[in-house]
Short mmCIF file of N, CA and C in Angstrom, two decimals:
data_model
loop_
_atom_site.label_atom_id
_atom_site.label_comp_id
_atom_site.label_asym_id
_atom_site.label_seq_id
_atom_site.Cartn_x
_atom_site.Cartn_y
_atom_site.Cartn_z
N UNK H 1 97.30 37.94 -27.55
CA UNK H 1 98.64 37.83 -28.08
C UNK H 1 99.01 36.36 -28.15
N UNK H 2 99.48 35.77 -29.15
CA UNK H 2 99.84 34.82 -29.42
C UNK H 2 101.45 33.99 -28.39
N UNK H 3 101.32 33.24 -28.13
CA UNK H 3 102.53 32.61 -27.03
C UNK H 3 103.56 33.26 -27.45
N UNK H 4 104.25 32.92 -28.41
CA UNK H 4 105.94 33.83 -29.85
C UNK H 4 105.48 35.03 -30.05
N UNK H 5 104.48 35.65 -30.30
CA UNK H 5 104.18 36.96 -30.25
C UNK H 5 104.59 38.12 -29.30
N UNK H 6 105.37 39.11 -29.58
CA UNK H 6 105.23 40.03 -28.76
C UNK H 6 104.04 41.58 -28.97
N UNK H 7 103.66 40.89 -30.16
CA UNK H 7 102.30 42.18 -30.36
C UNK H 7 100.79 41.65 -29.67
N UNK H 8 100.41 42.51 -29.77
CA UNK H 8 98.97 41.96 -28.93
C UNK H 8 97.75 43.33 -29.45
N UNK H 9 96.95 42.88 -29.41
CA UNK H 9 95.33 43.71 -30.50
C UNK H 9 95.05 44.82 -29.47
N UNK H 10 94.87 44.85 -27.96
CA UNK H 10 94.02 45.14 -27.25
C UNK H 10 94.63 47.08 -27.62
N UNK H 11 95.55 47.78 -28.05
CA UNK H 11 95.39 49.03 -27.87
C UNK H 11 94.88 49.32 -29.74
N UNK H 12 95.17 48.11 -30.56
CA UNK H 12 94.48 48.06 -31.98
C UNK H 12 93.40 48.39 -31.97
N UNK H 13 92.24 47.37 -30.98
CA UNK H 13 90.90 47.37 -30.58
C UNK H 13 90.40 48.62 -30.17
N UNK H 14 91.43 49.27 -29.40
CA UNK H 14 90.83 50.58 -28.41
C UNK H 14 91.27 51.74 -29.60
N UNK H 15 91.37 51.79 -30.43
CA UNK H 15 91.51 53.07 -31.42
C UNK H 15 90.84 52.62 -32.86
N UNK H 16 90.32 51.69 -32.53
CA UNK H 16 89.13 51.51 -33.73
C UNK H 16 89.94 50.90 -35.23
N UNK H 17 91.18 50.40 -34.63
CA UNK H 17 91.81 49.87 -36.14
C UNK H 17 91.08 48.81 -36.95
N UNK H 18 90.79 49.02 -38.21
CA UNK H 18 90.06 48.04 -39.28
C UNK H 18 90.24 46.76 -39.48
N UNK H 19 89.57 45.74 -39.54
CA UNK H 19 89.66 44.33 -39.43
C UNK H 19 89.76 44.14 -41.02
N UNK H 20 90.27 43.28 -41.60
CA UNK H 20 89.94 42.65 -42.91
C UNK H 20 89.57 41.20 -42.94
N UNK H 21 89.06 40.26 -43.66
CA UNK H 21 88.89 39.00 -43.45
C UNK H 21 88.93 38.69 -45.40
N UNK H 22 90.07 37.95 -45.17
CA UNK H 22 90.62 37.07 -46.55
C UNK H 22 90.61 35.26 -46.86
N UNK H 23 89.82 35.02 -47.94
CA UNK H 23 89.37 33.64 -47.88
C UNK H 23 90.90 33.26 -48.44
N UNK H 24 91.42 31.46 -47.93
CA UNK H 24 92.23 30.86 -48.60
C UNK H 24 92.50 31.37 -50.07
N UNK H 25 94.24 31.29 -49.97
CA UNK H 25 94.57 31.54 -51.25
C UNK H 25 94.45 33.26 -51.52
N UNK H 26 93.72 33.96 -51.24
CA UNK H 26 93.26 35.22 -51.36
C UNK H 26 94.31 35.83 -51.31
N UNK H 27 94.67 36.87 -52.32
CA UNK H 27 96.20 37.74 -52.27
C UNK H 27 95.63 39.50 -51.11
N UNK H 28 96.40 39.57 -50.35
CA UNK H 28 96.42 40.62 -49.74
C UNK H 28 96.93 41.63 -50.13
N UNK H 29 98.63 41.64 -50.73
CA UNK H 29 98.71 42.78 -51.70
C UNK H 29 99.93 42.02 -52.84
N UNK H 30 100.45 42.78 -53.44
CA UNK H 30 101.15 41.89 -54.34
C UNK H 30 102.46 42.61 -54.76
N UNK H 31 103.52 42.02 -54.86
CA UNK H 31 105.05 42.80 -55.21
C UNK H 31 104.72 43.95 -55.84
N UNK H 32 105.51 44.68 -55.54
CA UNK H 32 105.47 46.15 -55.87
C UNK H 32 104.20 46.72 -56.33
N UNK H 33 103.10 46.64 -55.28
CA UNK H 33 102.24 47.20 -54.99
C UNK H 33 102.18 48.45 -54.89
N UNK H 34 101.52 49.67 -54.46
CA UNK H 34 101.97 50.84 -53.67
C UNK H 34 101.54 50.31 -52.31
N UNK H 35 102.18 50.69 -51.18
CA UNK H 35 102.01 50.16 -49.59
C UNK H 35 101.62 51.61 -48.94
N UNK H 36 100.50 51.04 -47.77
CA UNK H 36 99.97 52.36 -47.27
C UNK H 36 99.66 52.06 -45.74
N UNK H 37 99.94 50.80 -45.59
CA UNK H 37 99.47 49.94 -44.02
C UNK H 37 100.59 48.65 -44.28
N UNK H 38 100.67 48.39 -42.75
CA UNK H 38 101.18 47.20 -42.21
C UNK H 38 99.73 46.30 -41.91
N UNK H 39 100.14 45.61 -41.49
CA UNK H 39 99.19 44.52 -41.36
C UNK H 39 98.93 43.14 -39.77
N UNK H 40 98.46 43.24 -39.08
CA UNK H 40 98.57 42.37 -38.10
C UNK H 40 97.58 41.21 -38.05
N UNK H 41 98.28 39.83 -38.17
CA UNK H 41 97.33 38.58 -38.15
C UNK H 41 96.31 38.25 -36.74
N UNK H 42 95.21 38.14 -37.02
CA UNK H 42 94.42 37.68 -35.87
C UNK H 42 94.10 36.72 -35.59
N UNK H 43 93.37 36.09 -36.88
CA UNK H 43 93.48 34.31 -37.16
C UNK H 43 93.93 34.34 -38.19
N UNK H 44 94.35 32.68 -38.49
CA UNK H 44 94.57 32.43 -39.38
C UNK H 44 96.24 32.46 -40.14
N UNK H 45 96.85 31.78 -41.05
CA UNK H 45 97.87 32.35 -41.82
C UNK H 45 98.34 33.10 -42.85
N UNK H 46 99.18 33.45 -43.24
CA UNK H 46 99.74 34.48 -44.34
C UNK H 46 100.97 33.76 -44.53
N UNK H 47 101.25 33.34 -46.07
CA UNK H 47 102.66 34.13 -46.65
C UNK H 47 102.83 35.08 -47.46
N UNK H 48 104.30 35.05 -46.79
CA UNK H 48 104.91 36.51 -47.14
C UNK H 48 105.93 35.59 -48.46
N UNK H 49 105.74 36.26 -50.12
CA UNK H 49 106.19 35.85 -50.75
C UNK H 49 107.30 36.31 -51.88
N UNK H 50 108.54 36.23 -52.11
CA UNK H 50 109.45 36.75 -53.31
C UNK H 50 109.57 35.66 -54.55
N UNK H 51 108.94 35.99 -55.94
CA UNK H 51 109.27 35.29 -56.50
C UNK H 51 109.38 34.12 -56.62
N UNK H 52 108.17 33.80 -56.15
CA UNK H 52 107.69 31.98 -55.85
C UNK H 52 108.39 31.37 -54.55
N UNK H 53 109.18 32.31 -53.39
CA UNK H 53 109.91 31.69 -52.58
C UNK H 53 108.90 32.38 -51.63
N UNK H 54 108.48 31.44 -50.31
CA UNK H 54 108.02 31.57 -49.16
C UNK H 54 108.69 32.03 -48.25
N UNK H 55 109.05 33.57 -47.74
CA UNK H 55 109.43 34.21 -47.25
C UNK H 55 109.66 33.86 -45.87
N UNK H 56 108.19 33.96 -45.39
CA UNK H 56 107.67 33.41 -44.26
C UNK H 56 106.10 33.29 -44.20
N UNK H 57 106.21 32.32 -42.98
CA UNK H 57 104.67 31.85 -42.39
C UNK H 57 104.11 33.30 -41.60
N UNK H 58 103.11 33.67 -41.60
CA UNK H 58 102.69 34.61 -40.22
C UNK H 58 101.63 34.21 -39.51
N UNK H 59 101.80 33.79 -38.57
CA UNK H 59 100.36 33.10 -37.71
C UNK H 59 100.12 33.98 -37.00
N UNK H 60 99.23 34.17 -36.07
CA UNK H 60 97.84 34.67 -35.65
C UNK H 60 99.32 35.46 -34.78
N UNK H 61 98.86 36.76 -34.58
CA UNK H 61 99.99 37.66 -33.36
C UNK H 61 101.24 38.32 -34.37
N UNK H 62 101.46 37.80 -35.67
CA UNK H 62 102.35 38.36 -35.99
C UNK H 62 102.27 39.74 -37.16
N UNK H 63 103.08 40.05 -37.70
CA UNK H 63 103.24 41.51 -38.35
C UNK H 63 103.80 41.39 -39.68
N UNK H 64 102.94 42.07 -40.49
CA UNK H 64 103.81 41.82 -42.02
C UNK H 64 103.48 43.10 -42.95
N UNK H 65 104.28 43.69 -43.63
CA UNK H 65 103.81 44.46 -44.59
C UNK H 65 104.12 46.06 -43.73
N UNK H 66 105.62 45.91 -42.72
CA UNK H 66 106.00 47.11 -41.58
C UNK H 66 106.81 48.20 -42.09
N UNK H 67 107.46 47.58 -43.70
CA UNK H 67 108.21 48.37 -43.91
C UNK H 67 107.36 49.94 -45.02
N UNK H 68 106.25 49.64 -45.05
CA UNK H 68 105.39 50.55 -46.24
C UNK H 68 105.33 51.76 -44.81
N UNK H 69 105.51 51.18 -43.55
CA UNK H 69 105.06 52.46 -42.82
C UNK H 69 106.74 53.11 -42.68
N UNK H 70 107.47 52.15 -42.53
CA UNK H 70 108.77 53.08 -42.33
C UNK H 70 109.47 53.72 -43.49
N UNK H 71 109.72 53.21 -44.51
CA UNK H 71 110.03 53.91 -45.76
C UNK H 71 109.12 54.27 -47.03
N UNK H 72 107.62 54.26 -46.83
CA UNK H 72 106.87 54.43 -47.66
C UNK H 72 107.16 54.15 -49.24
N UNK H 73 107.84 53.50 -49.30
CA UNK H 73 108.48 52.64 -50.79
C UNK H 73 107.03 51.50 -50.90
N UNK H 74 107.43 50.93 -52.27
CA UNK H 74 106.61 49.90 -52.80
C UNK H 74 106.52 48.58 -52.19
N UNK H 75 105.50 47.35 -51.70
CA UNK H 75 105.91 46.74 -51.68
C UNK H 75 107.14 45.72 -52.02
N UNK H 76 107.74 44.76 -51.38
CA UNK H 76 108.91 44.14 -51.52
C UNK H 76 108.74 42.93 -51.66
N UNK H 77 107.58 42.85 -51.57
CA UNK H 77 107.07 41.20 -51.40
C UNK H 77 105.52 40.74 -51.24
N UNK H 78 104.86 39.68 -51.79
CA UNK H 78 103.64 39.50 -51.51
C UNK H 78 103.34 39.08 -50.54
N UNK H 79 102.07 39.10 -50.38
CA UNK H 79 100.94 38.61 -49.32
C UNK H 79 100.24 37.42 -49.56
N UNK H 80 99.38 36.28 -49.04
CA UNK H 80 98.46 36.14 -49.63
C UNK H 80 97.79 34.95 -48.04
N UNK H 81 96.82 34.79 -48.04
CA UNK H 81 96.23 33.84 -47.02
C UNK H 81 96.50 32.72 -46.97
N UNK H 82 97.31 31.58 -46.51
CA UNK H 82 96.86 30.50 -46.89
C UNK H 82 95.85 29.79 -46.28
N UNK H 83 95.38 30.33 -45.44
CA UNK H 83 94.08 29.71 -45.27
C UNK H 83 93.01 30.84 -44.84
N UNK H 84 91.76 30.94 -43.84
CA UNK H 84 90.61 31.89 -44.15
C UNK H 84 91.30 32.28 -42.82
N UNK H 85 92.00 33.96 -43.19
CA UNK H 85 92.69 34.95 -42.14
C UNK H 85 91.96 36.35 -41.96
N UNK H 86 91.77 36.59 -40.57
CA UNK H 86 91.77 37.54 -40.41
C UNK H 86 92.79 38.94 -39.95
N UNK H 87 92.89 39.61 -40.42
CA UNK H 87 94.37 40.70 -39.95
C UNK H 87 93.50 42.02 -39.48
N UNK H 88 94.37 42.79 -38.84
CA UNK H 88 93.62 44.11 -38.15
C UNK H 88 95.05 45.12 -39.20
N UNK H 89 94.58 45.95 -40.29
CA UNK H 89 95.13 46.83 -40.52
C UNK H 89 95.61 48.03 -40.46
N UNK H 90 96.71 48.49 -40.34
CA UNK H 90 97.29 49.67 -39.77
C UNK H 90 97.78 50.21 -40.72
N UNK H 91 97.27 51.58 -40.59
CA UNK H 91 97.99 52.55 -41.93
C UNK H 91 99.13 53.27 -40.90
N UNK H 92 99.39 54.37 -41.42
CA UNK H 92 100.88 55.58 -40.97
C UNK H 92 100.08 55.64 -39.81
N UNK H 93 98.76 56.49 -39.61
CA UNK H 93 98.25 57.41 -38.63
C UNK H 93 97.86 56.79 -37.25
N UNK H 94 97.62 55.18 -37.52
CA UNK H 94 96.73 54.25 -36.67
C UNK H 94 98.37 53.74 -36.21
N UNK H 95 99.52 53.59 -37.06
CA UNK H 95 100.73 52.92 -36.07
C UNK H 95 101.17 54.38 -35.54
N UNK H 96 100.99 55.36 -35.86
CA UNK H 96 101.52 56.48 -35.10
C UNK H 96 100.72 56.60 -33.64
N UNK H 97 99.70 56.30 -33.34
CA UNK H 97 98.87 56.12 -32.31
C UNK H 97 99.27 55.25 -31.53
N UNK H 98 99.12 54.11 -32.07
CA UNK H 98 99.59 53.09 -31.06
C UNK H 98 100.99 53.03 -30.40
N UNK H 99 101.86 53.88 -31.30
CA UNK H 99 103.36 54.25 -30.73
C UNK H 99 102.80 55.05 -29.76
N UNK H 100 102.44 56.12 -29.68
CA UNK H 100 101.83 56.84 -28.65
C UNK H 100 101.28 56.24 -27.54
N UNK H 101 100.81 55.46 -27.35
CA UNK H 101 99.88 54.69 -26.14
C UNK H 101 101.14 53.94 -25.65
N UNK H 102 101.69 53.05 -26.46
CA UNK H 102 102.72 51.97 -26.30
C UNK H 102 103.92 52.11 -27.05
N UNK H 103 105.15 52.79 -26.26
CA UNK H 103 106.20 53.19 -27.52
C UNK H 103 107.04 51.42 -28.12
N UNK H 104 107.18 51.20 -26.92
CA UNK H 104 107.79 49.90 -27.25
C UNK H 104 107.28 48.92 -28.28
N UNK H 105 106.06 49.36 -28.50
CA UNK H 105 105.73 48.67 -29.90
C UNK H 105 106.48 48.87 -30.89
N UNK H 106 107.07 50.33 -30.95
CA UNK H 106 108.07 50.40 -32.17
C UNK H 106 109.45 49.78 -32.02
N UNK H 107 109.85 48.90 -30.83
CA UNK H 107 110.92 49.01 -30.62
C UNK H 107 110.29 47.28 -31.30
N UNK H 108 109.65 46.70 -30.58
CA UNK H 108 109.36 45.30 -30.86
C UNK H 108 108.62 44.90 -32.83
N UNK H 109 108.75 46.19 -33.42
CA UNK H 109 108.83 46.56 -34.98
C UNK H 109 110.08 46.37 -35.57
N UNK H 110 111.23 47.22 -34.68
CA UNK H 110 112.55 47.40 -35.00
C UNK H 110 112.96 45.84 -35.09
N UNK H 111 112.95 45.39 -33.66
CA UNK H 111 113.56 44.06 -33.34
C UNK H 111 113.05 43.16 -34.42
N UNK H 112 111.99 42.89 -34.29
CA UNK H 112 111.33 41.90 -35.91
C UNK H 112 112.32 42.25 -37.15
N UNK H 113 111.99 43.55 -37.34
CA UNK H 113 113.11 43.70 -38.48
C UNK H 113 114.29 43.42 -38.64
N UNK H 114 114.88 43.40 -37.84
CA UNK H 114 116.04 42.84 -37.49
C UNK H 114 115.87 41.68 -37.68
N UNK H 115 115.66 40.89 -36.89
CA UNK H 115 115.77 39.38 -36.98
C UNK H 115 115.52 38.96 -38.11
N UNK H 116 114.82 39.54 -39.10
CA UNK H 116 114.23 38.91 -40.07
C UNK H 116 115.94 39.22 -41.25
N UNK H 117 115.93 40.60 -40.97
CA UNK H 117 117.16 41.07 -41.84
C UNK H 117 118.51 39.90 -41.68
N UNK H 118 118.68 39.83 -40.12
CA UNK H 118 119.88 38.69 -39.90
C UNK H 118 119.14 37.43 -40.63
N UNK H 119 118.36 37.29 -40.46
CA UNK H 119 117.98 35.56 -41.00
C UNK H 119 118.20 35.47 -42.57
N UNK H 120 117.78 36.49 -43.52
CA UNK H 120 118.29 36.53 -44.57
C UNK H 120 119.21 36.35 -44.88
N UNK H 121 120.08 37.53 -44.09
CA UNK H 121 122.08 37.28 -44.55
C UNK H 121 122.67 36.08 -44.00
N UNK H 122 121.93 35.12 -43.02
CA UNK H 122 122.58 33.78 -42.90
C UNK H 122 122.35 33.16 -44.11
N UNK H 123 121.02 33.29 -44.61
CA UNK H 123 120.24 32.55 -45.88
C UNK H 123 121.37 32.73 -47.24
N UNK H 124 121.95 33.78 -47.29
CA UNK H 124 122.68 34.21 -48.46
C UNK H 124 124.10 34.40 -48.31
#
């Protein structure tokens, strides 16, 4: 788990969740995509992108792409590496598990969302 991180791999690892590895620049998924997984950084960075605006940075420990599991809607925003990242991917069934082992993971889902939601409406 990353220092700012409150997620951490080790119950990811223990249920066999899928690794991906994306070279610089490499798009992960793209605005209004269809969404089927969240996504967790292992190395490396990600932005998260609207319309040429940099959303946010995601470094190694953090979470992006949470809302395809809670409202199964389209992406809202892109992905893409900016440099050579690895992420451990989570579909519905693999974050339903890990809620199971660790509920508070969903709570530390919620809270992200949040913060991110307040940081916007200061932004606007």
């Amino acid at each position: 788990m990353s220092q700012d991180s409150p997620f951490d791999f080790s119950i990811l690892d223990q249920i066999g969740a899928p690794y991906r590895f994306f070279e610089a620049g490499e798009k992960i998924f793209l605005e209004d995509d269809a969404a089927d997984a969240m996504y967790m950084v292992r190395s490396g960075r990600v932005d998260v992108i609207t319309y040429g605006t940099v959303l946010e940075n995601v470094r190694a420990g953090g979470i992006f792409g949470e809302l395809a599991l809670i409202d199964d809607g389209r992406r809202s925003a892109a992905a893409m590496a900016t440099e050579p990242t690895e992420v451990v991917q989570i579909d519905k069934q693999t974050f339903l598990a890990v809620i199971r082992n660790d509920p508070e993971f969903a709570l530390r889902v919620m809270s992200l969302l949040a913060n991110r939601l307040r940081r916007m409406n200061k932004e606007h």
